[in-house]
């Protein structure tokens, strides 16, 4: 009986002490001041959903009947690995790629709108190995918007030289096709980072 009491008290002691040592965090301290930098970038983004070398693939589609053709039917989910180039042509010098997902939101087959998540990574130049993340809604627009139509999207993070980035990207159509859904966009980016 005495051995059982000793064992019971030992178990109670062990169970009551264990939580004291199981912390998942460290002491919070005030961060030293940092200088915020601003970087502006300009490149071209090419989204090619059809052809012999597509950069965008349909990975899921709503189970609804479409009465008319739309390059991006409502409720369609796409994965992308789109090239980023210095010039407006897809054959221009490549500086990186945009990888991510987008969900088509427009019920009107003549318009395009989507929610985007993409990581824009740079593979050459000063920012090689750095990236920024875009998570935003692409506002409703015609499939063949004019060159003066500008769409703004939010930048919510980054890595490498763009660590803790925030900012915005302005997209302007360089060329697009309502028939195929192909689009080349001029992108002007303003990043605030440390």
Coordinates of C-alpha atoms in Angstrom, one line a residue, residues 49-126:
X49 CA -3.5 28.7 -71.7
X50 CA -3.5 27.0 -75.1
X51 CA -1.1 26.0 -77.9
X52 CA 1.9 23.7 -78.1
X53 CA 3.6 25.2 -75.0
X54 CA 0.9 26.4 -72.6
X55 CA 1.8 28.1 -69.3
X56 CA -1.6 27.8 -67.6
X57 CA -3.6 24.7 -67.0
X58 CA -7.2 24.1 -66.0
X59 CA -7.1 21.9 -62.9
X60 CA -10.8 22.0 -61.8
X61 CA -14.1 23.3 -63.3
X62 CA -17.6 23.8 -61.9
X63 CA -20.0 21.1 -62.9
X64 CA -22.3 23.4 -64.9
X65 CA -23.3 23.6 -68.5
X66 CA -21.9 26.5 -70.5
X67 CA -24.3 27.8 -73.2
X68 CA -21.5 29.7 -74.9
X69 CA -17.7 29.5 -75.2
X70 CA -15.7 31.4 -72.6
X71 CA -11.9 31.2 -72.4
X72 CA -12.2 31.1 -68.6
X73 CA -15.6 29.7 -67.5
X74 CA -17.0 30.8 -64.2
X75 CA -15.7 28.7 -61.3
X76 CA -12.7 27.4 -63.1
X77 CA -9.4 26.9 -61.2
X78 CA -6.1 27.2 -63.0
X79 CA -2.5 26.6 -62.1
X80 CA 0.1 28.7 -63.8
X81 CA 3.8 28.9 -64.4
X82 CA 4.0 32.1 -66.5
X83 CA 7.2 33.6 -67.9
X84 CA 8.3 37.1 -66.9
X85 CA 10.3 38.9 -69.6
X86 CA 12.0 42.2 -70.2
X87 CA 10.1 42.9 -73.4
X88 CA 6.5 42.6 -74.6
X89 CA 7.2 39.5 -76.7
X90 CA 7.2 36.0 -75.2
X91 CA 10.6 35.5 -76.8
X92 CA 12.2 38.5 -75.0
X93 CA 14.8 37.8 -72.3
X94 CA 13.3 35.9 -69.5
X95 CA 13.9 37.3 -66.0
X96 CA 11.7 35.0 -63.9
X97 CA 8.3 33.3 -63.6
X98 CA 5.0 33.7 -61.8
X99 CA 3.7 30.5 -60.3
X100 CA 0.4 30.1 -58.6
X101 CA -3.3 29.7 -58.9
X102 CA -6.3 31.7 -60.0
X103 CA -10.0 31.2 -59.9
X104 CA -12.2 32.6 -62.6
X105 CA -15.1 34.6 -61.2
X106 CA -17.0 36.2 -64.1
X107 CA -20.4 34.7 -65.2
X108 CA -20.3 36.9 -68.3
X109 CA -18.4 35.0 -71.0
X110 CA -17.1 38.2 -72.6
X111 CA -15.5 39.5 -69.4
X112 CA -12.7 38.2 -67.1
X113 CA -12.3 38.5 -63.4
X114 CA -10.4 36.3 -61.0
X115 CA -8.8 35.9 -57.5
X116 CA -5.1 35.4 -57.9
X117 CA -2.4 33.9 -55.7
X118 CA 1.0 34.0 -57.4
X119 CA 4.6 34.1 -56.4
X120 CA 6.7 36.3 -58.8
X121 CA 10.2 34.9 -58.6
X122 CA 13.3 36.3 -60.3
X123 CA 15.9 34.0 -61.8
X124 CA 18.4 36.5 -63.2
X125 CA 19.9 39.9 -62.5
X126 CA 20.1 41.9 -59.3

